[in-house]
């Protein structure tokens, strides 16, 4: 078993697809698939349940994940200490985020953190909220930036950081594209593309339509904002999406405000119930706590 194989395995496990992992690692997808197959052959067990949409960890894969993460962290810490010379001890802060860095300037936050903490490296895992919550509970992450779900998990503490409006995304030239705003009842006969029902943005939209007693036809689902808006641009349906994420994609579509106060997207910092546990985690928390308002996880 090689460290290269473990890095490949962790990349697929973290992002959930071979395609995204190959892009992240900057290798070909066939090469990545071959590396994982060889690792599975060496271990005598399948590590992923493969489908057209996702690569989910098997029981053997979950067992390997924690060990692989610890093994690589140990190797990286030893390498960093040797490179740094005598008396230099490095540590790593493990942080999670939903795609697009949760609509926050996370890169700037990490830049400030590393400037203040030169002996701490930061490892960012990008994934879906449910996986990030599980990683927090399993001590794979210390802090994660997620969207606030309608029903927060009981074993995770969530602290809101920012709230953004949801907007209607529609193709250029659509009958609603030029409006100053739109009400939900004007969307009753439209076809939609949307996120997976497990994601907070989708839950907020579904709840608003159910509350307004307006039926909605969702034709295609997609968990990545850029791809979702590409579907909109090609006329497959309308979408209701967080405004900052939609603007950042630069996909040629129209964005129309929605007259519904409940359609908002809240970004939160997630930790274990007792908060951060390391000095590095506390240091990161101190950078964001000034704008945070604690909330019960329910």
CSV table of C-alpha atoms in Angstrom, one decimal:
chain,number,residue,atom,x,y,z
A,1,UNK,CA,0.0,0.0,0.0
A,2,UNK,CA,1.5,3.3,-1.1
A,3,UNK,CA,0.8,6.8,0.3
A,4,UNK,CA,-0.1,7.8,-3.3
A,5,UNK,CA,-2.9,5.3,-3.2
A,6,UNK,CA,-4.2,6.5,0.1
A,7,UNK,CA,-4.3,10.1,-1.1
A,8,UNK,CA,-6.3,8.9,-4.1
A,9,UNK,CA,-8.6,7.0,-1.9
A,10,UNK,CA,-9.2,9.9,0.5
A,11,UNK,CA,-9.8,12.3,-2.5
A,12,UNK,CA,-12.6,10.1,-3.8
A,13,UNK,CA,-14.1,9.6,-0.4
A,14,UNK,CA,-14.1,13.3,0.4
A,15,UNK,CA,-15.6,14.6,-2.9
A,16,UNK,CA,-17.8,11.6,-3.6
A,17,UNK,CA,-17.1,11.0,-7.3
A,18,UNK,CA,-14.1,9.7,-9.3
A,19,UNK,CA,-14.5,12.6,-11.8
A,20,UNK,CA,-14.2,15.4,-9.2
A,21,UNK,CA,-11.4,13.6,-7.4
A,22,UNK,CA,-9.4,13.2,-10.6
A,23,UNK,CA,-9.8,16.9,-11.3
A,24,UNK,CA,-8.7,17.8,-7.8
A,25,UNK,CA,-5.7,15.5,-8.0
A,26,UNK,CA,-4.9,16.6,-11.5
A,27,UNK,CA,-4.7,13.1,-12.9
A,28,UNK,CA,-6.8,11.2,-15.4
A,29,UNK,CA,-10.0,9.5,-14.2
A,30,UNK,CA,-8.9,6.1,-15.7
A,31,UNK,CA,-5.6,6.4,-13.8
A,32,UNK,CA,-7.4,7.2,-10.6
A,33,UNK,CA,-9.8,4.3,-11.1
A,34,UNK,CA,-6.9,2.0,-11.7
A,35,UNK,CA,-5.1,3.1,-8.6
A,36,UNK,CA,-8.2,2.4,-6.5
A,37,UNK,CA,-8.8,-1.0,-8.1
A,38,UNK,CA,-5.2,-2.0,-7.3
A,39,UNK,CA,-5.6,-0.8,-3.7
A,40,UNK,CA,-8.9,-2.9,-3.4
A,41,UNK,CA,-7.1,-5.9,-4.8
A,42,UNK,CA,-4.2,-5.5,-2.3
A,43,UNK,CA,-6.7,-5.3,0.6
A,44,UNK,CA,-9.0,-8.0,-0.7
A,45,UNK,CA,-12.1,-5.8,-0.2
A,46,UNK,CA,-14.2,-3.2,-2.2
A,47,UNK,CA,-13.8,0.3,-0.8
A,48,UNK,CA,-16.6,2.0,-2.7
A,49,UNK,CA,-20.1,1.3,-3.8
A,50,UNK,CA,-20.0,2.8,-7.3
A,51,UNK,CA,-23.1,4.3,-9.0
A,52,UNK,CA,-23.5,6.7,-11.9
A,53,UNK,CA,-23.8,9.6,-9.5
A,54,UNK,CA,-21.8,8.8,-6.4
A,55,UNK,CA,-19.0,6.7,-5.0
A,56,UNK,CA,-20.1,5.8,-1.4
A,57,UNK,CA,-17.8,4.2,1.1
A,58,UNK,CA,-18.3,0.5,2.0
A,59,UNK,CA,-17.8,-0.7,5.6
A,60,UNK,CA,-14.3,-1.6,4.6
A,61,UNK,CA,-13.8,1.8,3.1
A,62,UNK,CA,-15.0,3.6,6.3
A,63,UNK,CA,-12.6,1.5,8.3
A,64,UNK,CA,-9.7,2.5,6.0
A,65,UNK,CA,-10.7,6.2,5.9
A,66,UNK,CA,-9.9,7.0,9.5
A,67,UNK,CA,-6.7,5.0,9.5
A,68,UNK,CA,-5.5,6.5,6.2
A,69,UNK,CA,-6.3,10.1,7.4
A,70,UNK,CA,-4.3,9.5,10.6
A,71,UNK,CA,-1.4,7.8,8.8
A,72,UNK,CA,-1.0,10.6,6.2
A,73,UNK,CA,-1.3,13.3,8.9
A,74,UNK,CA,1.4,11.6,10.9
A,75,UNK,CA,3.7,11.4,7.9
A,76,UNK,CA,3.0,15.0,6.9
A,77,UNK,CA,3.7,16.2,10.4
A,78,UNK,CA,7.0,14.3,10.6
A,79,UNK,CA,8.1,15.5,7.1
A,80,UNK,CA,7.2,19.1,8.1
A,81,UNK,CA,9.1,18.9,11.3
A,82,UNK,CA,12.2,17.6,9.6
A,83,UNK,CA,12.0,20.2,6.9
A,84,UNK,CA,11.5,22.9,9.6
A,85,UNK,CA,14.6,21.9,11.5
A,86,UNK,CA,15.1,21.3,15.3
A,87,UNK,CA,12.7,22.9,17.7
A,88,UNK,CA,9.9,23.4,15.1
A,89,UNK,CA,6.7,21.5,15.7
A,90,UNK,CA,3.9,21.7,13.1
A,91,UNK,CA,0.3,20.7,13.5
A,92,UNK,CA,-2.6,20.5,11.0
A,93,UNK,CA,-6.1,22.0,11.5
A,94,UNK,CA,-8.7,20.0,9.6
A,95,UNK,CA,-11.5,22.2,8.3
A,96,UNK,CA,-14.5,21.3,6.1
A,97,UNK,CA,-16.6,23.3,3.7
A,98,UNK,CA,-19.4,22.8,1.3
A,99,UNK,CA,-18.5,23.6,-2.4
A,100,UNK,CA,-17.8,27.2,-3.4
A,101,UNK,CA,-16.4,27.7,0.2
A,102,UNK,CA,-20.0,28.2,1.5
A,103,UNK,CA,-20.2,31.6,-0.2
A,104,UNK,CA,-17.7,33.0,2.3
A,105,UNK,CA,-14.3,34.4,1.6
A,106,UNK,CA,-12.8,31.3,3.2
A,107,UNK,CA,-9.5,31.8,1.3
A,108,UNK,CA,-9.0,35.2,3.0
A,109,UNK,CA,-9.9,33.7,6.4
A,110,UNK,CA,-7.3,30.9,6.0
A,111,UNK,CA,-4.7,33.4,4.8
A,112,UNK,CA,-5.2,35.5,7.9
A,113,UNK,CA,-5.1,32.3,10.1
A,114,UNK,CA,-1.9,31.0,8.6
A,115,UNK,CA,-0.2,34.4,8.9
A,116,UNK,CA,-1.1,34.4,12.6
A,117,UNK,CA,-0.3,30.7,13.1
A,118,UNK,CA,2.9,30.0,11.0
A,119,UNK,CA,3.3,26.6,12.7
A,120,UNK,CA,-0.1,25.3,11.8
A,121,UNK,CA,-1.1,23.9,8.4
A,122,UNK,CA,-4.7,23.8,7.2
A,123,UNK,CA,-6.3,20.9,5.4
A,124,UNK,CA,-9.6,21.7,3.8
A,125,UNK,CA,-12.1,19.0,2.9
A,126,UNK,CA,-14.8,20.0,0.5
A,127,UNK,CA,-18.0,17.9,0.7
A,128,UNK,CA,-21.8,17.8,1.3
A,129,UNK,CA,-23.2,18.8,4.7
A,130,UNK,CA,-24.2,15.4,5.8
A,131,UNK,CA,-20.7,14.0,5.2
A,132,UNK,CA,-19.1,17.0,6.9
A,133,UNK,CA,-21.4,16.5,10.0
A,134,UNK,CA,-20.3,12.9,10.1
A,135,UNK,CA,-16.7,13.9,9.8
A,136,UNK,CA,-17.1,16.3,12.7
A,137,UNK,CA,-18.7,13.6,14.9
A,138,UNK,CA,-16.0,11.1,14.0
A,139,UNK,CA,-13.2,13.7,14.8
A,140,UNK,CA,-12.0,13.9,11.2
A,141,UNK,CA,-12.7,17.6,11.2
A,142,UNK,CA,-12.7,20.2,13.9
A,143,UNK,CA,-14.6,22.9,12.2
A,144,UNK,CA,-16.8,23.0,9.0
A,145,UNK,CA,-18.6,25.7,7.0
A,146,UNK,CA,-22.0,24.5,6.0
A,147,UNK,CA,-25.5,25.7,5.2
A,148,UNK,CA,-28.0,25.7,8.1
A,149,UNK,CA,-30.5,22.8,7.6
A,150,UNK,CA,-34.1,23.0,8.6
A,151,UNK,CA,-33.5,20.3,11.2
A,152,UNK,CA,-30.0,20.5,12.5
A,153,UNK,CA,-28.4,17.3,13.8
A,154,UNK,CA,-28.4,17.0,17.6
A,155,UNK,CA,-24.8,16.1,17.9
A,156,UNK,CA,-23.4,19.1,16.1
A,157,UNK,CA,-23.3,22.8,17.2
A,158,UNK,CA,-24.2,25.3,14.5
A,159,UNK,CA,-23.4,29.0,14.7
A,160,UNK,CA,-24.9,31.2,11.9
A,161,UNK,CA,-22.4,33.5,10.1
A,162,UNK,CA,-24.3,35.1,7.3
A,163,UNK,CA,-27.7,35.0,5.6
A,164,UNK,CA,-28.3,35.5,1.9
A,165,UNK,CA,-31.5,35.8,-0.2
A,166,UNK,CA,-32.5,33.0,-2.6
A,167,UNK,CA,-33.2,34.2,-6.1
A,168,UNK,CA,-34.9,32.8,-9.2
A,169,UNK,CA,-32.5,31.7,-11.9
A,170,UNK,CA,-34.0,31.6,-15.4
A,171,UNK,CA,-32.8,31.5,-19.0
A,172,UNK,CA,-32.1,34.8,-20.8
A,173,UNK,CA,-35.3,35.6,-22.7
A,174,UNK,CA,-37.6,33.8,-20.3
A,175,UNK,CA,-40.9,35.5,-19.6
A,176,UNK,CA,-39.8,36.3,-16.1
A,177,UNK,CA,-36.2,37.3,-16.9
A,178,UNK,CA,-36.9,41.1,-17.0
A,179,UNK,CA,-39.0,41.4,-13.9
A,180,UNK,CA,-38.0,43.4,-10.8
A,181,UNK,CA,-39.3,40.6,-8.6
A,182,UNK,CA,-41.5,37.5,-8.8
A,183,UNK,CA,-44.0,35.9,-6.4
A,184,UNK,CA,-44.2,32.1,-5.9
A,185,UNK,CA,-47.6,31.8,-7.4
A,186,UNK,CA,-46.2,33.0,-10.7
A,187,UNK,CA,-44.1,29.9,-10.8
A,188,UNK,CA,-46.9,27.3,-10.4
A,189,UNK,CA,-46.7,26.0,-14.0
A,190,UNK,CA,-42.9,26.1,-14.4
A,191,UNK,CA,-40.5,23.2,-14.5
A,192,UNK,CA,-37.5,23.3,-12.2
A,193,UNK,CA,-34.0,22.0,-11.8
A,194,UNK,CA,-32.8,21.8,-8.2
A,195,UNK,CA,-30.4,20.5,-5.6
A,196,UNK,CA,-30.7,17.1,-4.0
A,197,UNK,CA,-33.5,17.0,-1.3
A,198,UNK,CA,-30.9,16.3,1.4
A,199,UNK,CA,-29.4,19.8,0.9
A,200,UNK,CA,-30.5,22.8,2.9
A,201,UNK,CA,-31.1,25.0,-0.1
A,202,UNK,CA,-33.5,22.5,-1.6
A,203,UNK,CA,-35.2,22.0,1.8
A,204,UNK,CA,-35.9,25.7,2.2
A,205,UNK,CA,-37.4,25.9,-1.3
A,206,UNK,CA,-39.5,22.8,-0.9
A,207,UNK,CA,-40.8,24.2,2.5
A,208,UNK,CA,-41.7,27.5,0.9
A,209,UNK,CA,-43.7,25.9,-1.9
A,210,UNK,CA,-45.5,23.5,0.5
A,211,UNK,CA,-46.4,26.3,2.9
A,212,UNK,CA,-47.8,28.3,0.0
A,213,UNK,CA,-49.6,25.2,-1.3
A,214,UNK,CA,-48.1,25.5,-4.7
A,215,UNK,CA,-47.2,22.3,-6.6
A,216,UNK,CA,-43.7,22.2,-8.1
A,217,UNK,CA,-42.2,19.9,-10.8
A,218,UNK,CA,-38.5,19.2,-10.4
A,219,UNK,CA,-37.2,17.6,-13.5
A,220,UNK,CA,-33.4,17.3,-12.9
A,221,UNK,CA,-31.4,17.4,-9.7
A,222,UNK,CA,-27.7,18.4,-9.4
A,223,UNK,CA,-25.5,19.1,-6.3
A,224,UNK,CA,-23.1,21.6,-7.9
A,225,UNK,CA,-24.2,25.2,-8.4
A,226,UNK,CA,-22.3,25.8,-11.6
A,227,UNK,CA,-23.7,22.7,-13.3
A,228,UNK,CA,-27.2,23.4,-12.0
A,229,UNK,CA,-27.1,26.9,-13.5
A,230,UNK,CA,-25.8,25.5,-16.8
A,231,UNK,CA,-29.0,23.3,-16.9
A,232,UNK,CA,-31.0,26.5,-16.4
A,233,UNK,CA,-29.1,28.3,-19.2
A,234,UNK,CA,-30.0,25.4,-21.5
A,235,UNK,CA,-33.7,25.7,-20.8
A,236,UNK,CA,-34.1,22.5,-18.7
A,237,UNK,CA,-35.9,24.4,-16.0
A,238,UNK,CA,-35.8,27.3,-13.5
A,239,UNK,CA,-33.9,27.2,-10.2
A,240,UNK,CA,-34.1,28.9,-6.9
A,241,UNK,CA,-30.5,29.4,-5.7
A,242,UNK,CA,-28.4,31.4,-3.2
A,243,UNK,CA,-27.6,34.8,-4.8
A,244,UNK,CA,-23.9,34.9,-3.9
A,245,UNK,CA,-23.2,31.5,-5.4
A,246,UNK,CA,-25.2,32.2,-8.5
A,247,UNK,CA,-23.3,35.5,-9.2
A,248,UNK,CA,-20.0,33.8,-8.6
A,249,UNK,CA,-20.6,31.2,-11.4
A,250,UNK,CA,-20.9,33.8,-14.2
A,251,UNK,CA,-23.2,31.5,-16.1
A,252,UNK,CA,-25.3,33.6,-18.6
A,253,UNK,CA,-28.7,33.5,-16.9
A,254,UNK,CA,-31.1,36.0,-15.4
A,255,UNK,CA,-31.5,36.4,-11.7
A,256,UNK,CA,-34.8,37.7,-10.3
A,257,UNK,CA,-35.5,38.5,-6.7
A,258,UNK,CA,-38.3,36.5,-5.0
A,259,UNK,CA,-41.1,38.1,-2.9
A,260,UNK,CA,-40.9,35.5,-0.1
A,261,UNK,CA,-39.1,36.3,3.2
A,262,UNK,CA,-38.6,32.6,4.1
A,263,UNK,CA,-36.4,31.9,1.0
A,264,UNK,CA,-33.0,32.6,2.6
A,265,UNK,CA,-29.7,30.7,2.7
A,266,UNK,CA,-27.8,30.7,5.9
A,267,UNK,CA,-24.2,29.8,6.2
A,268,UNK,CA,-23.1,28.4,9.6
A,269,UNK,CA,-19.9,27.3,11.3
A,270,UNK,CA,-20.3,23.7,12.6
A,271,UNK,CA,-18.4,22.2,15.5
A,272,UNK,CA,-18.9,19.4,17.9
A,273,UNK,CA,-21.2,20.3,20.8
A,274,UNK,CA,-18.3,21.5,23.1
A,275,UNK,CA,-16.8,23.6,20.3
A,276,UNK,CA,-13.3,23.5,19.0
A,277,UNK,CA,-10.8,21.4,21.0
A,278,UNK,CA,-7.3,22.4,19.9
A,279,UNK,CA,-5.4,25.7,20.1
A,280,UNK,CA,-5.4,25.9,16.3
A,281,UNK,CA,-9.2,25.3,16.2
A,282,UNK,CA,-9.7,28.0,18.8
A,283,UNK,CA,-7.5,30.4,16.8
A,284,UNK,CA,-9.6,29.8,13.7
A,285,UNK,CA,-12.8,30.3,15.7
A,286,UNK,CA,-11.5,33.6,17.2
A,287,UNK,CA,-11.3,34.9,13.6
A,288,UNK,CA,-14.9,34.2,12.8
A,289,UNK,CA,-16.6,34.6,16.2
A,290,UNK,CA,-16.9,38.4,16.0
A,291,UNK,CA,-19.6,38.1,13.4
A,292,UNK,CA,-21.2,34.9,14.7
A,293,UNK,CA,-24.5,34.5,16.7
A,294,UNK,CA,-24.8,31.2,18.6
A,295,UNK,CA,-27.9,29.2,18.0
A,296,UNK,CA,-29.2,26.0,19.5
A,297,UNK,CA,-28.8,22.9,17.4
A,298,UNK,CA,-32.1,21.6,18.5
